[in-house]
PDB file of C-alpha atoms in Angstrom:
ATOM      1  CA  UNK A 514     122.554  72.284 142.809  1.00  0.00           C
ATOM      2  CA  UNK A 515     125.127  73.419 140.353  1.00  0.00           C
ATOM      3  CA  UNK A 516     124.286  76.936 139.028  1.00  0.00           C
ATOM      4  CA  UNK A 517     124.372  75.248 135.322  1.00  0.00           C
ATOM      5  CA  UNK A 518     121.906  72.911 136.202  1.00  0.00           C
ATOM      6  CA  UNK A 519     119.407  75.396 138.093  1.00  0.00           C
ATOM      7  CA  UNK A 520     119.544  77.699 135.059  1.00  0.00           C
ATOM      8  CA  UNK A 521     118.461  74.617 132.831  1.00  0.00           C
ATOM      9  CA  UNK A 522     115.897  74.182 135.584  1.00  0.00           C
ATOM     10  CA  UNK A 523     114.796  77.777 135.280  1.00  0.00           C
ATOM     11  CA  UNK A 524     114.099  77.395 131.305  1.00  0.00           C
ATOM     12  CA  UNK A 525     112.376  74.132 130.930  1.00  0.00           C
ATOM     13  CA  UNK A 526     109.950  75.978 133.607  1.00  0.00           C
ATOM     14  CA  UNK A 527     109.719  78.819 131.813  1.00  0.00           C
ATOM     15  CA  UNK A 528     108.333  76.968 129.195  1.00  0.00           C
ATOM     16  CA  UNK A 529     106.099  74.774 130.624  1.00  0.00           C
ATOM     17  CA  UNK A 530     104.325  78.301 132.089  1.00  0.00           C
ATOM     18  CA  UNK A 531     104.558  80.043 128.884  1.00  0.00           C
ATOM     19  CA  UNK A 532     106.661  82.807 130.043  1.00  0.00           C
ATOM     20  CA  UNK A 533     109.990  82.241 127.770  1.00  0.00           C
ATOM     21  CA  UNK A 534     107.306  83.550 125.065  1.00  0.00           C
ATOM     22  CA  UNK A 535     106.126  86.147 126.567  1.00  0.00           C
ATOM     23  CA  UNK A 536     108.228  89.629 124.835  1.00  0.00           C
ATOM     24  CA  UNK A 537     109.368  92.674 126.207  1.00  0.00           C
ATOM     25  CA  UNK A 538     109.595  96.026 124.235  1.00  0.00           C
ATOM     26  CA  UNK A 539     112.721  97.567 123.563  1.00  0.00           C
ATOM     27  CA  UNK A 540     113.245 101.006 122.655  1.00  0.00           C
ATOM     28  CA  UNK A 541     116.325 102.395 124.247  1.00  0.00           C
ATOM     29  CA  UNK A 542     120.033 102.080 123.452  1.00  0.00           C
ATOM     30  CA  UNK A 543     120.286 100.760 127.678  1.00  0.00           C
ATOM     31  CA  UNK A 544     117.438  97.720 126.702  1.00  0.00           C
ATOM     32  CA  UNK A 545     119.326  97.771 122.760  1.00  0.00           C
ATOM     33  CA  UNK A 546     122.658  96.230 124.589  1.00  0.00           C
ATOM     34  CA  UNK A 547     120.721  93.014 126.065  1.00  0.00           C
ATOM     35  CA  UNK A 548     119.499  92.495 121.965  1.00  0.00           C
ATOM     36  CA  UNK A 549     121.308  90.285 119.802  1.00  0.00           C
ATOM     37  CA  UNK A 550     119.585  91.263 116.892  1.00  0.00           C
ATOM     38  CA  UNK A 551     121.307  94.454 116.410  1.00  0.00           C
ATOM     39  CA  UNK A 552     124.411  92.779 115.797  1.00  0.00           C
ATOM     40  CA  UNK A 553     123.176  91.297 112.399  1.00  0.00           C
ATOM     41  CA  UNK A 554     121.854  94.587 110.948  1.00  0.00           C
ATOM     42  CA  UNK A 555     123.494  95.546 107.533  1.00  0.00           C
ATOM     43  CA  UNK A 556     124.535  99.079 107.093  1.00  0.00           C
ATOM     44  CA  UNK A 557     121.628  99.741 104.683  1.00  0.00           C
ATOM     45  CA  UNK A 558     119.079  98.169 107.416  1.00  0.00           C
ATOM     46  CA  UNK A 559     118.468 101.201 109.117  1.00  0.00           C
ATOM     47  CA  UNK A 560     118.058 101.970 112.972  1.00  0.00           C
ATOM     48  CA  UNK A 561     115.731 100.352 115.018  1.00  0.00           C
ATOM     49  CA  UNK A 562     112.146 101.763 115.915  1.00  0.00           C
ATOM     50  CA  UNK A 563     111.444  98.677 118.286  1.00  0.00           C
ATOM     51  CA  UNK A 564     112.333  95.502 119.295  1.00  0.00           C
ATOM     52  CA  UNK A 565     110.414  92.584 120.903  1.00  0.00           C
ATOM     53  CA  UNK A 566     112.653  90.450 123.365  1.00  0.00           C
ATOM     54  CA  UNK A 567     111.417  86.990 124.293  1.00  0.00           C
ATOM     55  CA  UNK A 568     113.805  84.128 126.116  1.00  0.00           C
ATOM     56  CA  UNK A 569     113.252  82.274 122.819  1.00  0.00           C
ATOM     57  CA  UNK A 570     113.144  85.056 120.092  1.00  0.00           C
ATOM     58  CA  UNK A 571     114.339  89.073 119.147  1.00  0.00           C
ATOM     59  CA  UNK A 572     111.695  90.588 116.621  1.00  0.00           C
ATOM     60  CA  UNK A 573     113.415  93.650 115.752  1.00  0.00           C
ATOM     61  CA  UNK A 574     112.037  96.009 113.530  1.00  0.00           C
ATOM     62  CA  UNK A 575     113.758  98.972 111.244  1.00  0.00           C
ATOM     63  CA  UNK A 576     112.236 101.465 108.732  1.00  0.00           C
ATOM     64  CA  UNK A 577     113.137  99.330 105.917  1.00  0.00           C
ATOM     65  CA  UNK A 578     112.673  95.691 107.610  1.00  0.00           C
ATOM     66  CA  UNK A 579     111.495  92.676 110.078  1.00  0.00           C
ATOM     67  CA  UNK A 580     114.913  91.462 111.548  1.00  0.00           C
ATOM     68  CA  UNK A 581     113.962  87.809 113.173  1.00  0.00           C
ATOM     69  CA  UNK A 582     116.073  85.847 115.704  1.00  0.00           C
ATOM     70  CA  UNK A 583     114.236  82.631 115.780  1.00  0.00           C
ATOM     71  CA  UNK A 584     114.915  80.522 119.255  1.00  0.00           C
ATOM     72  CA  UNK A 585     113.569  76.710 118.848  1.00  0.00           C
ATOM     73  CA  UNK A 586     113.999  76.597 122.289  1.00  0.00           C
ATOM     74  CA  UNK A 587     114.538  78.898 125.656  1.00  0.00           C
ATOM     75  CA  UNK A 588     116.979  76.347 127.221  1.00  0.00           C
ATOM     76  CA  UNK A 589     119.078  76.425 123.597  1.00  0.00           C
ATOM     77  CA  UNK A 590     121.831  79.254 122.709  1.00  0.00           C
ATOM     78  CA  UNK A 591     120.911  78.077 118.787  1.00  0.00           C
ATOM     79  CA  UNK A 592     119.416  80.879 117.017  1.00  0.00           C
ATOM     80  CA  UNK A 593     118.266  81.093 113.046  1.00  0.00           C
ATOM     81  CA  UNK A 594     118.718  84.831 111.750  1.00  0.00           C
ATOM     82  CA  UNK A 595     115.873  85.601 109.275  1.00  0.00           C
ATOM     83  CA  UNK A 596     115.151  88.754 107.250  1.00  0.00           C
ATOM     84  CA  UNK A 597     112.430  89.851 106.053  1.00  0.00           C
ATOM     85  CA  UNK A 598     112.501  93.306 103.853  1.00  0.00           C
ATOM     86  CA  UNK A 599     109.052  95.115 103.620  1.00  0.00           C
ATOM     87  CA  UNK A 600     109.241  95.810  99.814  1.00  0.00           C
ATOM     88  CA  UNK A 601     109.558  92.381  99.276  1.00  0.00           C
ATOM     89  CA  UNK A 602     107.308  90.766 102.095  1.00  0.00           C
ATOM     90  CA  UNK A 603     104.275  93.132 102.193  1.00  0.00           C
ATOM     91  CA  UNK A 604     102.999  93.369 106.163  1.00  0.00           C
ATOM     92  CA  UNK A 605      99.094  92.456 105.839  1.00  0.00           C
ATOM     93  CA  UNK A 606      95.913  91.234 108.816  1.00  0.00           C
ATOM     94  CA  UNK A 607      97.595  93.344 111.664  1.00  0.00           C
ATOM     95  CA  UNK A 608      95.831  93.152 114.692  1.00  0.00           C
ATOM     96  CA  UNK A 609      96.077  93.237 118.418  1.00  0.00           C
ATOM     97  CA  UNK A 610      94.304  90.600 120.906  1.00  0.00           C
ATOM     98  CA  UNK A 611      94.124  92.454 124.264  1.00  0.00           C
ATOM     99  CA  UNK A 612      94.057  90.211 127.176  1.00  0.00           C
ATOM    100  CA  UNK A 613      91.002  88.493 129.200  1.00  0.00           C
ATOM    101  CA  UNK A 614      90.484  88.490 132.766  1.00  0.00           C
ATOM    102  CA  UNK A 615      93.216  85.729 133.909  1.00  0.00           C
ATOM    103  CA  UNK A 616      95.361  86.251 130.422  1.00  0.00           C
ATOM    104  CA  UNK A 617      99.256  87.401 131.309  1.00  0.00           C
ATOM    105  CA  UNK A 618      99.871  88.893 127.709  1.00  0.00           C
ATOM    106  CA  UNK A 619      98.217  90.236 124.903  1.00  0.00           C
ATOM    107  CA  UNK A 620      99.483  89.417 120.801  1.00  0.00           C
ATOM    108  CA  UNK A 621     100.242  91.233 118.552  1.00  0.00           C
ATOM    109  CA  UNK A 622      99.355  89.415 115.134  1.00  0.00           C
ATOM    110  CA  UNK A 623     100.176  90.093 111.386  1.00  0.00           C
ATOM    111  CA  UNK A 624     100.636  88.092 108.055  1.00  0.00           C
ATOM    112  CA  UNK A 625     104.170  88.215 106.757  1.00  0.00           C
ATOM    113  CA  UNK A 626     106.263  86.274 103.697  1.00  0.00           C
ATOM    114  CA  UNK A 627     102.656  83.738 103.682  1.00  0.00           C
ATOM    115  CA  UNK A 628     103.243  83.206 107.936  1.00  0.00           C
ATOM    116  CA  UNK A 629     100.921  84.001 110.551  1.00  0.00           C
ATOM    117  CA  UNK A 630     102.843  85.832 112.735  1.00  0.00           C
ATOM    118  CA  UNK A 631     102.073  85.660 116.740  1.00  0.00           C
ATOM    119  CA  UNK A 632     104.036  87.457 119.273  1.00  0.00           C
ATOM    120  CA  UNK A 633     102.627  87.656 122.882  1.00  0.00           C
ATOM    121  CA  UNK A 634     103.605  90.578 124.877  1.00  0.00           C
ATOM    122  CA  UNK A 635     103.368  91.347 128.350  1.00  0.00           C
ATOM    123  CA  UNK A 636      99.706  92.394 129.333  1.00  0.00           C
ATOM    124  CA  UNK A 637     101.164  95.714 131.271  1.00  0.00           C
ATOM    125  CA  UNK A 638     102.964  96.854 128.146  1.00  0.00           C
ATOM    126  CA  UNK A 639     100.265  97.426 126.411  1.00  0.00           C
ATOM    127  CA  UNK A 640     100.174 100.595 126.149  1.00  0.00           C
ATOM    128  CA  UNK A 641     103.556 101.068 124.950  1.00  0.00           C
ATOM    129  CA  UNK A 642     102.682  98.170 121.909  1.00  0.00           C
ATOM    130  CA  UNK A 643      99.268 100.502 120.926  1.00  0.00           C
ATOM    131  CA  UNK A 644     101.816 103.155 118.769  1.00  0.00           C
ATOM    132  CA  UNK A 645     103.894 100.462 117.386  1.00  0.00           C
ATOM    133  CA  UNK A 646     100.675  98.264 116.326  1.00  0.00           C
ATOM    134  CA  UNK A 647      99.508 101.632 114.745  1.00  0.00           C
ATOM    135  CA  UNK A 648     103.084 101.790 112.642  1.00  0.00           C
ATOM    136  CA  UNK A 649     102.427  98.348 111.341  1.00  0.00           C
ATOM    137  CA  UNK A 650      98.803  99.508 110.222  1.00  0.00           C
ATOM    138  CA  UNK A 651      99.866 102.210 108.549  1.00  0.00           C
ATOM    139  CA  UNK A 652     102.180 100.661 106.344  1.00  0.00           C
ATOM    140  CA  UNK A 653      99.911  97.959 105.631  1.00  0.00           C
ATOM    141  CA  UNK A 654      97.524 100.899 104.702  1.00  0.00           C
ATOM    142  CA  UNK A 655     100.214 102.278 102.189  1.00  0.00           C
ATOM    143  CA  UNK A 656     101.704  99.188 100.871  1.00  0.00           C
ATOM    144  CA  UNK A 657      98.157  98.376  99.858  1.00  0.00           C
ATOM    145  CA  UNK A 658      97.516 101.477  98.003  1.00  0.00           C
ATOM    146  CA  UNK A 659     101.390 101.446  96.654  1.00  0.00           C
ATOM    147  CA  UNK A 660     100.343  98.092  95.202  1.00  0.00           C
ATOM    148  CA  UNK A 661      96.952  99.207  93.227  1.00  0.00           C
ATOM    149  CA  UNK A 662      99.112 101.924  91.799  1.00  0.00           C
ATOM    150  CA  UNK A 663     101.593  99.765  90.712  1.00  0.00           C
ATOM    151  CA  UNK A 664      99.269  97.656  88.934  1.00  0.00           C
ATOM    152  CA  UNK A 665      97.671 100.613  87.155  1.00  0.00           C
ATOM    153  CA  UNK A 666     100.955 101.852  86.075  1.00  0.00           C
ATOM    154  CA  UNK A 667     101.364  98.170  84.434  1.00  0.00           C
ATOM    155  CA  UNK A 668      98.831  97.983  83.185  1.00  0.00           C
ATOM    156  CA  UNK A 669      98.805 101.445  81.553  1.00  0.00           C
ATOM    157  CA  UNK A 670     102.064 100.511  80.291  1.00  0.00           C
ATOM    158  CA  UNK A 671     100.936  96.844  78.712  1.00  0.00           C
ATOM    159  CA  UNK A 672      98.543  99.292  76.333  1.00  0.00           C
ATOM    160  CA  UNK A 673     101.421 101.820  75.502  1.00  0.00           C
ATOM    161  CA  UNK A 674     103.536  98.757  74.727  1.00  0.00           C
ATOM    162  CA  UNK A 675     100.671  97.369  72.003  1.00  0.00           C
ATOM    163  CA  UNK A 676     101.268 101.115  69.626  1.00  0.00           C
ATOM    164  CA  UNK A 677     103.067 100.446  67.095  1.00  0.00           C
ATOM    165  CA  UNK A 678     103.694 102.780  64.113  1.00  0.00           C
ATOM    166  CA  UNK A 679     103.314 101.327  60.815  1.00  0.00           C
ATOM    167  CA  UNK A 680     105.898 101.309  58.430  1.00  0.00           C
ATOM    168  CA  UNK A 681     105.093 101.562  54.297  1.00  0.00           C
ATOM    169  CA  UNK A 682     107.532  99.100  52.305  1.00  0.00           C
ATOM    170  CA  UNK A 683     110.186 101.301  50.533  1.00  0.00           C
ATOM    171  CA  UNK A 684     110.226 103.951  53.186  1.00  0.00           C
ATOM    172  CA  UNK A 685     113.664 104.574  53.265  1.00  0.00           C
ATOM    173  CA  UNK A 686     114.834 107.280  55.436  1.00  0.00           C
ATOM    174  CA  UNK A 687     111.372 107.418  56.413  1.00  0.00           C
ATOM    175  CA  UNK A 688     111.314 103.891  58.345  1.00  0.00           C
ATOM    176  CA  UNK A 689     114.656 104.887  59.304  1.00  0.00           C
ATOM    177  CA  UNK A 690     113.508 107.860  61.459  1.00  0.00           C
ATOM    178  CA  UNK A 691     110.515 105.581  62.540  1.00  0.00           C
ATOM    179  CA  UNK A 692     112.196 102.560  63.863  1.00  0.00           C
ATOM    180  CA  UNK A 693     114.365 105.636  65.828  1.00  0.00           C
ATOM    181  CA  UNK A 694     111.441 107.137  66.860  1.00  0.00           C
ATOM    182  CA  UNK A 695     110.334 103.445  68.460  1.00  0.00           C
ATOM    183  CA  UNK A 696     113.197 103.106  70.475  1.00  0.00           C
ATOM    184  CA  UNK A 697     113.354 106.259  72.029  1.00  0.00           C
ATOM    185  CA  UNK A 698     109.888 105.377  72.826  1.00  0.00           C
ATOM    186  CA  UNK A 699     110.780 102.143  74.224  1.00  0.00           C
ATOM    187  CA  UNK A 700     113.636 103.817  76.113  1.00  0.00           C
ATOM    188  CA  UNK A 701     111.459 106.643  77.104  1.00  0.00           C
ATOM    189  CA  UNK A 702     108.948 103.662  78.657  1.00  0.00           C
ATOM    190  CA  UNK A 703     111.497 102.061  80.781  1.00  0.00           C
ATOM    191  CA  UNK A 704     112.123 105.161  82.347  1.00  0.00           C
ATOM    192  CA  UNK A 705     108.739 105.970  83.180  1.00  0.00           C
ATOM    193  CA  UNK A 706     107.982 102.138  84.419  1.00  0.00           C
ATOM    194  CA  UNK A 707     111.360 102.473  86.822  1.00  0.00           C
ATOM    195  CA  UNK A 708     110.345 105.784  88.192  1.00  0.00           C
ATOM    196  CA  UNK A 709     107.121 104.481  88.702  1.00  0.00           C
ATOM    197  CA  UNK A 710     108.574 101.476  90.503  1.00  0.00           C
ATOM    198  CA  UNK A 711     110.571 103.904  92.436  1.00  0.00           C
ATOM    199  CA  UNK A 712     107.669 105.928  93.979  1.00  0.00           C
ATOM    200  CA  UNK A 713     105.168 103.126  94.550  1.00  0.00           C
ATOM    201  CA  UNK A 714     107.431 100.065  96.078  1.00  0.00           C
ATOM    202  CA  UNK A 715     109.468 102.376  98.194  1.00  0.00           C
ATOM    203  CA  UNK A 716     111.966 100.118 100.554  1.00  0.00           C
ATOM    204  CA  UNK A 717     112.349 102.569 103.414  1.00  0.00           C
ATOM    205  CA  UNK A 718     108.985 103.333 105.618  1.00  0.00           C
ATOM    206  CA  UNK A 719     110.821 105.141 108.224  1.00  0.00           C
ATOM    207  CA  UNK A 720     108.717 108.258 107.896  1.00  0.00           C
ATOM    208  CA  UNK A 721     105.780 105.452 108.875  1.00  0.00           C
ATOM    209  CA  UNK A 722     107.685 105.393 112.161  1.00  0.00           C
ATOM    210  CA  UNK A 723     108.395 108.572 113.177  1.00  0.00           C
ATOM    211  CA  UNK A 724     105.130 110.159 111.864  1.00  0.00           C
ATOM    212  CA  UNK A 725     103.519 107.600 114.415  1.00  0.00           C
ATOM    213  CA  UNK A 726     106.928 108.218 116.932  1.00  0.00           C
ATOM    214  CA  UNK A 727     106.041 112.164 116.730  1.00  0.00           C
ATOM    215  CA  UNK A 728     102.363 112.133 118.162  1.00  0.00           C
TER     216      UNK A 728
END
């Protein structure tokens, strides 16, 4: 049998059994060089904390994003690159399934860009998915509270916006000053409301990772 053909073979079996889903974790430049995901990181992406290999799929994930390579089949070389940046995709429902009795993997689970995210992972590696499911919580922790603040800060800034100072007719230099007063006021508000946006919908959660990476 051709070696072609037996390799065709080997995926179509794979996926009858399951196993071209099943995902390995990666976490060292030696397992980083069998990753294609890697190769379509931007500059600004960040490093990698972890990647999860499949036959199918690469799930890699940086301090600042969800880097997918989506498979739509083990016995295809197509892949679909997707991002996903955490400030704009908030991670939300992460949990972990741990394996029954006769079970070969356990999942990892999350909600992401309005998806239900799945990935199975090899039932032995468990304990090396437990810190990484714990990075995931965390920022779903802060990304929660980041949000409530947000909204407060909007909120707080709707009122501001509804002062206005009142004006008599004839004023003269009076309204003059006034109207300068208002937009220094106005300016003075967008630089609040930008900082604001700036501490509470931060882009980079890398010190999620490594606070989790140093324990």
């Amino acid at each position: 049998v051709p070696v072609k053909m037996m390799k065709k073979m080997a995926g179509a079996a794979a996926e009858l059994t399951g196993s071209a889903d099943i995902a390995k974790i990666c976490t060292t430049p030696e397992q980083y060089e069998k990753c294609d995901s890697l190769g379509y990181l931007m500059p600004h992406d960040g490093k990698p904390y972890f990647i999860l290999r499949t036959k199918q799929d690469e799930y890699c994930f940086t301090g600042r994003l969800l880097l997918h390579v989506d498979g739509k089949s083990a016995t295809s070389s197509k892949r679909l690159i997707k991002r996903y940046p955490y400030y704009r995709y908030p991670i939300s429902n992460v949990q972990i399934e741990t394996a029954g009795n006769v079970d070969r993997d356990v999942e990892l689970k999350f909600t992401l860009a309005k998806e239900q995210w799945s990935i199975d992972v090899a039932k032995a590696l468990l304990p090396e998915l437990v810190p990484w499911y714990k990075c995931l919580v965390l920022m779903e922790e802060e990304q929660l509270e980041n949000a409530k603040m947000m909204d407060w800060a909007t909120f707080f800034m709707s009122g501001a916006k509804q002062i206005k100072v009142q004006i008599a007719p004839g004023a003269g230099q009076e309204a003059a000053t006034t109207a300068e007063m208002q937009a220094k006021m106005a300016d003075g508000g967008f630089e609040w409301i930008t900082a604001k946006y700036r501490q509470f919908c931060p882009q980079d959660f890398s010190h999620v990772f490594e606070r989790i990476r140093a324990v």
